[in-house]
Short mmCIF file of C-alpha atoms and ligand atoms in Angstrom, two decimals:
data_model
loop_
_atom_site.label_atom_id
_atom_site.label_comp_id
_atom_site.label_asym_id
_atom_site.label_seq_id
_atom_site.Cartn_x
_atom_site.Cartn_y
_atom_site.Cartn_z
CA UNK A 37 54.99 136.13 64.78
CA UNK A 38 52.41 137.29 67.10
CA UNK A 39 51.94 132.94 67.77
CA UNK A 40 55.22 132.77 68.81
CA UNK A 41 55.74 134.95 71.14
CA UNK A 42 52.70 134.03 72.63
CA UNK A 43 54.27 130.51 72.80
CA UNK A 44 57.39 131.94 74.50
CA UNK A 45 55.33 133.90 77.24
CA UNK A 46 53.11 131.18 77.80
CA UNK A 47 56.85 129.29 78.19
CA UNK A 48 58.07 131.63 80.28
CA UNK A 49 55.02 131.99 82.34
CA UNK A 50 54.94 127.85 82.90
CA UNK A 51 58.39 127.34 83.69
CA UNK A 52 57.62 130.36 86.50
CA UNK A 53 54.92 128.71 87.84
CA UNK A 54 57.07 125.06 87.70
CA UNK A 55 60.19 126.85 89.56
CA UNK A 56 57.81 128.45 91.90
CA UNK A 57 55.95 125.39 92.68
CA UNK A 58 59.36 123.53 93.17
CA UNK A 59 60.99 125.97 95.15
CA UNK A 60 58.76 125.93 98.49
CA UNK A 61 59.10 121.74 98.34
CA UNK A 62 62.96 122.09 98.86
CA UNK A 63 63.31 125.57 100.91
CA UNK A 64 60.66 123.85 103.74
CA UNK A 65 62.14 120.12 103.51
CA UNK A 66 65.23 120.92 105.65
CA UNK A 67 67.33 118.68 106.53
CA UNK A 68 66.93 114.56 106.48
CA UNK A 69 66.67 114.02 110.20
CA UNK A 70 67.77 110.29 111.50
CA UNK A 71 67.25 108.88 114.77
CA UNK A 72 70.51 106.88 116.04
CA UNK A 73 69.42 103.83 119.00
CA UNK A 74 71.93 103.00 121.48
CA UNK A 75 71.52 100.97 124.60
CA UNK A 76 74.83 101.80 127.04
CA UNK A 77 75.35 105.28 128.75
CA UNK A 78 76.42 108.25 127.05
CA UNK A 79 79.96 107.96 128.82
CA UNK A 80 80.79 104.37 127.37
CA UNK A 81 82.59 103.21 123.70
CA UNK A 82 79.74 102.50 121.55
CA UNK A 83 78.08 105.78 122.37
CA UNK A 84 81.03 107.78 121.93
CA UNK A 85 81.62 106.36 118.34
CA UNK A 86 77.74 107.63 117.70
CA UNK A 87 78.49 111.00 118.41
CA UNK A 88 81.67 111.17 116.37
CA UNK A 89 79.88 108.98 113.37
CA UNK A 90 77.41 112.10 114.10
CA UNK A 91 79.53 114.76 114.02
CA UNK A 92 81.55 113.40 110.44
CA UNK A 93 77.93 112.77 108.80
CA UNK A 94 76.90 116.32 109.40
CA UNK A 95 80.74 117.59 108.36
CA UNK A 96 80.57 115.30 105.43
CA UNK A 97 77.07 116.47 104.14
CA UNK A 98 77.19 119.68 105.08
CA UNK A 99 74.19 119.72 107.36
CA UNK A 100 71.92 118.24 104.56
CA UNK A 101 71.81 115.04 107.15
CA UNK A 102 70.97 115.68 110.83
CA UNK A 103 71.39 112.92 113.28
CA UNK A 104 68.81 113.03 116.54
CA UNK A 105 70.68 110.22 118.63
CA UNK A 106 69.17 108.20 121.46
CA UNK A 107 71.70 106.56 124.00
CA UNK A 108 70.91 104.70 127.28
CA UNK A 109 68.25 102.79 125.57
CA UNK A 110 65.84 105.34 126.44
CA UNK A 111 64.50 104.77 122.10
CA UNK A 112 65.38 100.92 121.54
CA UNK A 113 66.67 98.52 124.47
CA UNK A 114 70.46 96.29 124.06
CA UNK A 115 68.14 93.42 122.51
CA UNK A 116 65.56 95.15 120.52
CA UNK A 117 67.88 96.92 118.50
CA UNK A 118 68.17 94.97 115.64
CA UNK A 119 64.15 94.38 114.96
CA UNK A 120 63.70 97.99 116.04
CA UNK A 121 65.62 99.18 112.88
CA UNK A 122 64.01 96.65 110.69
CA UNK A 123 60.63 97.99 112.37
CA UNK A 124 61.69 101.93 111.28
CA UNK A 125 61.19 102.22 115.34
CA UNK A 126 64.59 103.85 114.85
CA UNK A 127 66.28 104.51 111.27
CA UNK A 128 70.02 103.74 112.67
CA UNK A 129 71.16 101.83 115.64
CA UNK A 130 73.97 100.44 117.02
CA UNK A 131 73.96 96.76 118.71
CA UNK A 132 75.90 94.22 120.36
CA UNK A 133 76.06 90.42 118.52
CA UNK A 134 76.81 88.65 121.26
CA UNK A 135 73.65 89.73 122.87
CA UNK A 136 71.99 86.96 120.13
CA UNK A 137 74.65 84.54 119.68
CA UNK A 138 72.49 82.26 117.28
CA UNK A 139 71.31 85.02 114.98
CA UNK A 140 74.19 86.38 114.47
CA UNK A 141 76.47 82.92 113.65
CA UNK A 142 79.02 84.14 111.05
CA UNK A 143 79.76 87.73 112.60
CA UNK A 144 80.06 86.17 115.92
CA UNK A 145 82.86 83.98 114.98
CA UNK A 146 85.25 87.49 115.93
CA UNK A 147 84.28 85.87 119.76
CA UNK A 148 85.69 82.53 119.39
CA UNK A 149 89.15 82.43 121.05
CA UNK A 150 91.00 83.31 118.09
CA UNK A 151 93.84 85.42 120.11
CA UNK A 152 92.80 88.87 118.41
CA UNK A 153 95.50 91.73 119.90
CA UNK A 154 92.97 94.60 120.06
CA UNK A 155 90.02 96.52 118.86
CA UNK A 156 91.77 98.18 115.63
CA UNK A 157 93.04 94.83 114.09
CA UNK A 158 89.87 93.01 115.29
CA UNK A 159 87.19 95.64 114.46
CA UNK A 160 88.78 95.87 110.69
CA UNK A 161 89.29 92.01 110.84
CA UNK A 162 84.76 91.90 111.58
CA UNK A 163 84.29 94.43 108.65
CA UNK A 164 86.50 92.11 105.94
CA UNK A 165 84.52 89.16 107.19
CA UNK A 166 81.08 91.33 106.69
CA UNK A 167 81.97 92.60 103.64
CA UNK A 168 83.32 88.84 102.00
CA UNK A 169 80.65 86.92 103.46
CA UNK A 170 77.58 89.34 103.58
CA UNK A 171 75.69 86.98 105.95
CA UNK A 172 72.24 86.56 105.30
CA UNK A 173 71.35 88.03 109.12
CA UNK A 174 71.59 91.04 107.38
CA UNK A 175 69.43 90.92 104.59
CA UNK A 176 66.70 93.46 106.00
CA UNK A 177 69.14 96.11 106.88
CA UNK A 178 71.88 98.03 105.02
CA UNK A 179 75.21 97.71 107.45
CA UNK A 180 77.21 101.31 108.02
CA UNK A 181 79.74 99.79 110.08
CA UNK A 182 80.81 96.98 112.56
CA UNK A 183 83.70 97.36 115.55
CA UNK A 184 84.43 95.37 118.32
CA UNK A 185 85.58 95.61 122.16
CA UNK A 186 89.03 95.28 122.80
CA UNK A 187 89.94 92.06 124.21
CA UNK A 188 88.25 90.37 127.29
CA UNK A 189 89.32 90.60 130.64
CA UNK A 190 88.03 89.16 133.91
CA UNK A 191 86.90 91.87 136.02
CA UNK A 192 86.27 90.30 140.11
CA UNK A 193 85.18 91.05 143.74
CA UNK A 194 87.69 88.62 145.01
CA UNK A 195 90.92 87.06 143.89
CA UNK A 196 91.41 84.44 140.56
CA UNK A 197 94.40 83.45 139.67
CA UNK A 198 93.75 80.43 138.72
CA UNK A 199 91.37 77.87 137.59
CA UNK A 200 90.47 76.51 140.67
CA UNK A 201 89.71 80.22 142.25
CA UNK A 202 87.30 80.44 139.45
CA UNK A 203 85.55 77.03 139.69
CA UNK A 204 82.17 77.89 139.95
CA UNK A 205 82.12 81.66 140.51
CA UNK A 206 79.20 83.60 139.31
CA UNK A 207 80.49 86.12 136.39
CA UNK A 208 78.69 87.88 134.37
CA UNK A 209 79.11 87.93 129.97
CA UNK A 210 77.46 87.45 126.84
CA UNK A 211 77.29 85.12 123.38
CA UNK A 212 81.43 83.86 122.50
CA UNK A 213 82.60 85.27 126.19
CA UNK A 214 79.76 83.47 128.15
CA UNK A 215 80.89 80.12 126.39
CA UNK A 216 84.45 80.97 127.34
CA UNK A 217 83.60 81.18 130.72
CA UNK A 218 81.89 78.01 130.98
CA UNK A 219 84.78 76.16 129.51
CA UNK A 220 86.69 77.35 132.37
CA UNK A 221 84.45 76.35 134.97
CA UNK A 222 82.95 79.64 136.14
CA UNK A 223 79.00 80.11 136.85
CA UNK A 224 78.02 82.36 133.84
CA UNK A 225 75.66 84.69 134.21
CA UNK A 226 73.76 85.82 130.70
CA UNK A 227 72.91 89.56 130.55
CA UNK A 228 73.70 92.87 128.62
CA UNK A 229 76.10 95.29 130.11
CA UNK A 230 73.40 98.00 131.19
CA UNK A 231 71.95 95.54 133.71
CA UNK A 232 75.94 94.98 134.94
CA UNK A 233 75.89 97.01 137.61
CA UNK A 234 72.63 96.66 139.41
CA UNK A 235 73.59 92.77 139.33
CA UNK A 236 77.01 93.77 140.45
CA UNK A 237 75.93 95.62 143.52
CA UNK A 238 72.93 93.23 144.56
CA UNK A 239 75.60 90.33 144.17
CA UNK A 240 74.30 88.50 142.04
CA UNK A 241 77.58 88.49 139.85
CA UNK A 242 81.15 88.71 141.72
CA UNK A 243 82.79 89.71 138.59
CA UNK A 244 82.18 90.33 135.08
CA UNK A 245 84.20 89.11 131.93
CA UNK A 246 84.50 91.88 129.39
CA UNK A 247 86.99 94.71 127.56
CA UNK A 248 88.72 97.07 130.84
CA UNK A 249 87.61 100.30 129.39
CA UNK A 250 84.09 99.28 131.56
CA UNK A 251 86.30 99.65 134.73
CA UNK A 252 86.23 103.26 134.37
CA UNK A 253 83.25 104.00 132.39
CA UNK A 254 80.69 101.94 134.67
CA UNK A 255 82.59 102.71 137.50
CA UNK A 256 83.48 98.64 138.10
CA UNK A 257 87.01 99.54 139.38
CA UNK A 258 84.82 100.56 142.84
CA UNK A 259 83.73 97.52 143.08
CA UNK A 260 85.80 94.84 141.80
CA UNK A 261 89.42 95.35 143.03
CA UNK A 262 90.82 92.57 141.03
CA UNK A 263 91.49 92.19 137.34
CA UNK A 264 92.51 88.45 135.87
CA UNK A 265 94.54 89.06 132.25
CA UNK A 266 92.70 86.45 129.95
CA UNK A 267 92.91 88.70 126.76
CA UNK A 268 90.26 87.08 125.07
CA UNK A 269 87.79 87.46 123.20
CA UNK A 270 86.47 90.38 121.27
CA UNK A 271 83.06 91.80 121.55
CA UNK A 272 81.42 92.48 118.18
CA UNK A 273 78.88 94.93 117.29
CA UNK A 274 77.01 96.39 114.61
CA UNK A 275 75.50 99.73 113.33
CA UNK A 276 73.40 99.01 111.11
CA UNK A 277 70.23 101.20 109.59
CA UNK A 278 66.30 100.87 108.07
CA UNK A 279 66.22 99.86 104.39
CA UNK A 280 63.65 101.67 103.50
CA UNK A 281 65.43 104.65 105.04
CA UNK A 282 68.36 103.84 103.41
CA UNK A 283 66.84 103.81 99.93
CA UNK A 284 64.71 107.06 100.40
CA UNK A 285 68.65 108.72 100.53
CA UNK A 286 70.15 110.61 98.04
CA UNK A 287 72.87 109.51 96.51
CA UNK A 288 75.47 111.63 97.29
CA UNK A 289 74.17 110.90 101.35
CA UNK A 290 74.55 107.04 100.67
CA UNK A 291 78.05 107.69 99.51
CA UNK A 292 78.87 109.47 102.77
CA UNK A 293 77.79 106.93 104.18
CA UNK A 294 79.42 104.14 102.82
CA UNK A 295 82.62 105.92 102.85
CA UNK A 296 82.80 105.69 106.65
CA UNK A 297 82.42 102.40 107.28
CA UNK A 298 85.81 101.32 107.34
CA UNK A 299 87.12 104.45 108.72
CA UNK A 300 84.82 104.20 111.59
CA UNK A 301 85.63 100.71 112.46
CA UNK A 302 89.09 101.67 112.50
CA UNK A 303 88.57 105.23 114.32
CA UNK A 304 86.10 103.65 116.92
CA UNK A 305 89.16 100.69 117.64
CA UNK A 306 91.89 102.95 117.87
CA UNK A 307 89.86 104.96 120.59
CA UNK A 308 88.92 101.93 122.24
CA UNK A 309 92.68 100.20 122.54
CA UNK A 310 94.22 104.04 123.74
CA UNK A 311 90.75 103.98 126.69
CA UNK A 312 91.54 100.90 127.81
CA UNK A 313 94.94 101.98 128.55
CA UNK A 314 93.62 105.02 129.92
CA UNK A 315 91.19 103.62 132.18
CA UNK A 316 93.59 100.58 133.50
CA UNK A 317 95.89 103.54 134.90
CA UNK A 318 92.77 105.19 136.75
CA UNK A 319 91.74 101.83 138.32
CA UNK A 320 95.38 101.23 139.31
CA UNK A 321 95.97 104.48 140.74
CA UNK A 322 92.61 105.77 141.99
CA UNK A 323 91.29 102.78 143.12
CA UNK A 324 93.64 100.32 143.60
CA UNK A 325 92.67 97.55 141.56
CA UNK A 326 95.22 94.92 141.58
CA UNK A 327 95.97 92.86 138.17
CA UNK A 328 97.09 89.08 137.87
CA UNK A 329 99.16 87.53 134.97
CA UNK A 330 98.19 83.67 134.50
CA UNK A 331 101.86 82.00 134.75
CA UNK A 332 102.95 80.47 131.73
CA UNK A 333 102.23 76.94 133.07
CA UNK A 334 98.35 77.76 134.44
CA UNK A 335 97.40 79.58 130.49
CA UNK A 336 98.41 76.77 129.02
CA UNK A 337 95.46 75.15 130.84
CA UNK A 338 93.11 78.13 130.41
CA UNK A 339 93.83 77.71 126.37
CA UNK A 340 93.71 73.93 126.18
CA UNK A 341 90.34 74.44 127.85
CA UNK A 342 89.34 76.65 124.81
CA UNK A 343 89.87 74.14 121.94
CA UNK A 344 86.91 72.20 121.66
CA UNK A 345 85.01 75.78 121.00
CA UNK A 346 86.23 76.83 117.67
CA UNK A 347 85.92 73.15 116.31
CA UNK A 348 81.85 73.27 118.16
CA UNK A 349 81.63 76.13 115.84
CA UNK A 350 82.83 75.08 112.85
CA UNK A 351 80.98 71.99 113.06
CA UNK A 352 77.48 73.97 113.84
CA UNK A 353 77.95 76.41 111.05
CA UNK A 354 78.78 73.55 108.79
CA UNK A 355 75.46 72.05 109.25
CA UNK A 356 73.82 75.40 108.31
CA UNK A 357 75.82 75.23 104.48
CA UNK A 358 78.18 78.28 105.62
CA UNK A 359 81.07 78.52 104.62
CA UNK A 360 83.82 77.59 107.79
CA UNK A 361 86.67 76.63 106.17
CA UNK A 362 87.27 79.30 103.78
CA UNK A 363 86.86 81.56 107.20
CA UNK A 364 89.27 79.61 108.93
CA UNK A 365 91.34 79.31 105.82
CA UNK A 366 91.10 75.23 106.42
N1 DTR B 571 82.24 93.47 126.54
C1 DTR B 571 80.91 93.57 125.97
C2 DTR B 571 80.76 94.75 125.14
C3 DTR B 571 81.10 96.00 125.77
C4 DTR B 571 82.35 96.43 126.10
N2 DTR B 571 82.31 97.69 126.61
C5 DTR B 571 81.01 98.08 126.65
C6 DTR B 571 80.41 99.25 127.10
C7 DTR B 571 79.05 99.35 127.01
C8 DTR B 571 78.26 98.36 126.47
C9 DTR B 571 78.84 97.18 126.01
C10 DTR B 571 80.20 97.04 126.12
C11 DTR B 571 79.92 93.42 127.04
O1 DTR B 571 80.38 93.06 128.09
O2 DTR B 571 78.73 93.60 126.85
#
């Protein structure tokens, strides 16, 4: 009798010790904290998706996850995003595709001229095409999300309103876009949309070829008073996060997480298409930017122009054993 309850006390007394020993670990661990990279201001689309990805993740796990996020590039610059995260230099961060074209081959298919109507359709159009495909760029990192801009636009000191007005002009854009702009004859200028504006101001660009929301956000509409109506191509981007991070999560955290990816791709193109709109009317009113519709006869020759670069693509992804024609349903 007397053995027993010794073996009970001594129970007792062990799992005390146990739950006392186990209680510090979780009281002091706090939060998990994540640092978020992003490389345009704090006023512009990709950062305002962060802070509302943010502000759902903390809802959504209530406030076991913190996110610490880093915009302007001041934790990972527009092109060292990617290798950053796969570095743990940041555990999340969100970058652009058509920064590095070749790296990215299958994603940045969303930039060849395909005719996408907006960011919503062509952000969730990006994610299906992730998701089927899983391309192997991707391997070292676990993918939250993936959006794109809305639709391209050509944004200009001076005039174009048609082909010849364009014929050599020095614009600036990236990846799919830059190619675009080549077929039609302008000077592209390679660069990421943070170093826009110095390059705008020093003239060494009279125009750049991107989504209109920029016109506000950057401020463009001050300097370029013209706006050419191409409505093509997308941007795409990515947010995508450390794998060791990722596996170091708790469950319940990774299925937060993975239950926002669509949502957010859908959430961050719906506020992009409505901005655009929004920042259009401001340029219009407030600054007087004047926009030109290619007549039906002169965008036939803009789109002929185009042909050659979806058929370059296929042809180049072919050679690297991907997998075109089911993407193209050809
Ligand atoms: N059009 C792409 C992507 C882009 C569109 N809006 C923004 C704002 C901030 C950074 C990038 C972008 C580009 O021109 O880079």
């Amino acid at each position: 009798m007397k053995r027993t309850l010794g073996f009970v006390l001594a129970g007792i007394f062990l799992a005390s010790i146990f739950s006392i020993i186990g209680m510090p670990a979780t009281a002091t661990a706090g939060p998990i904290k994540l640092t978020y990279a992003n490389f345009p201001p704090v006023p512009t689309f990709p950062c305002v998706q962060m802070e509302r990805w943010k502000k759902e993740v903390e809802k959504r796990t209530n406030g076991k996850v913190v996110i610490d996020t880093f915009p302007g590039g001041t934790l990972l610059k527009a092109k060292a995003i990617m290798d950053g995260v796969i570095a743990g230099t940041a555990d999340i961060g969100n970058l652009c595709m058509a920064y590095q074209p070749g790296r990215f081959l299958i994603t940045n298919a969303i930039a060849l001229p395909l005719g996408l109507p907006n960011s919503e359709v062509a952000s969730l159009v990006l994610w299906d095409l992730y998701k089927k495909y899983k391309p192997k760029a991707f391997d070292k990192v676990k993918v939250l999300t993936m959006f794109t801009s809305a639709p391209s636009n050509i944004m200009s000191k001076i005039p174009i309103r048609n082909l010849e007005e364009l014929k050599g002009v020095p614009i600036r854009a990236s990846g799919g876009a830059a190619q675009i702009l080549k077929a039609w004859g302008a000077n592209r200028v390679g660069m990421p949309m943070p170093e826009t504006p110095e390059a705008l101001q020093k003239g060494v660009v009279k125009g750049l070829f991107s989504s209109l929301e920029v016109m506000k956000d950057f401020k463009f509409a001050e300097l370029c008073k013209y706006v050419t109506m191409t409505q093509t191509p997308v941007y795409p981007f990515a947010v995508v996060m450390n794998m060791d991070k990722w596996n170091s999560l708790p469950k319940d955290v990774q299925e937060v997480l993975d239950g926002l990816g669509t949502q957010q791709a859908a959430w961050t193109g719906v506020y992009m298409d409505k901005h655009v709109k929004k920042a259009m009317a401001w340029s219009k009113k407030k600054q007087g930017v004047k926009v030109f519709r290619l007549l039906k006869k002169e965008k036939a020759k803009w789109n002929k122009l185009l042909e050659p670069i979806t058929a370059d693509w296929i042809k180049r992804t072919k050679q690297k054993a991907c997998p075109p024609r089911r993407l193209f349903g050809i």
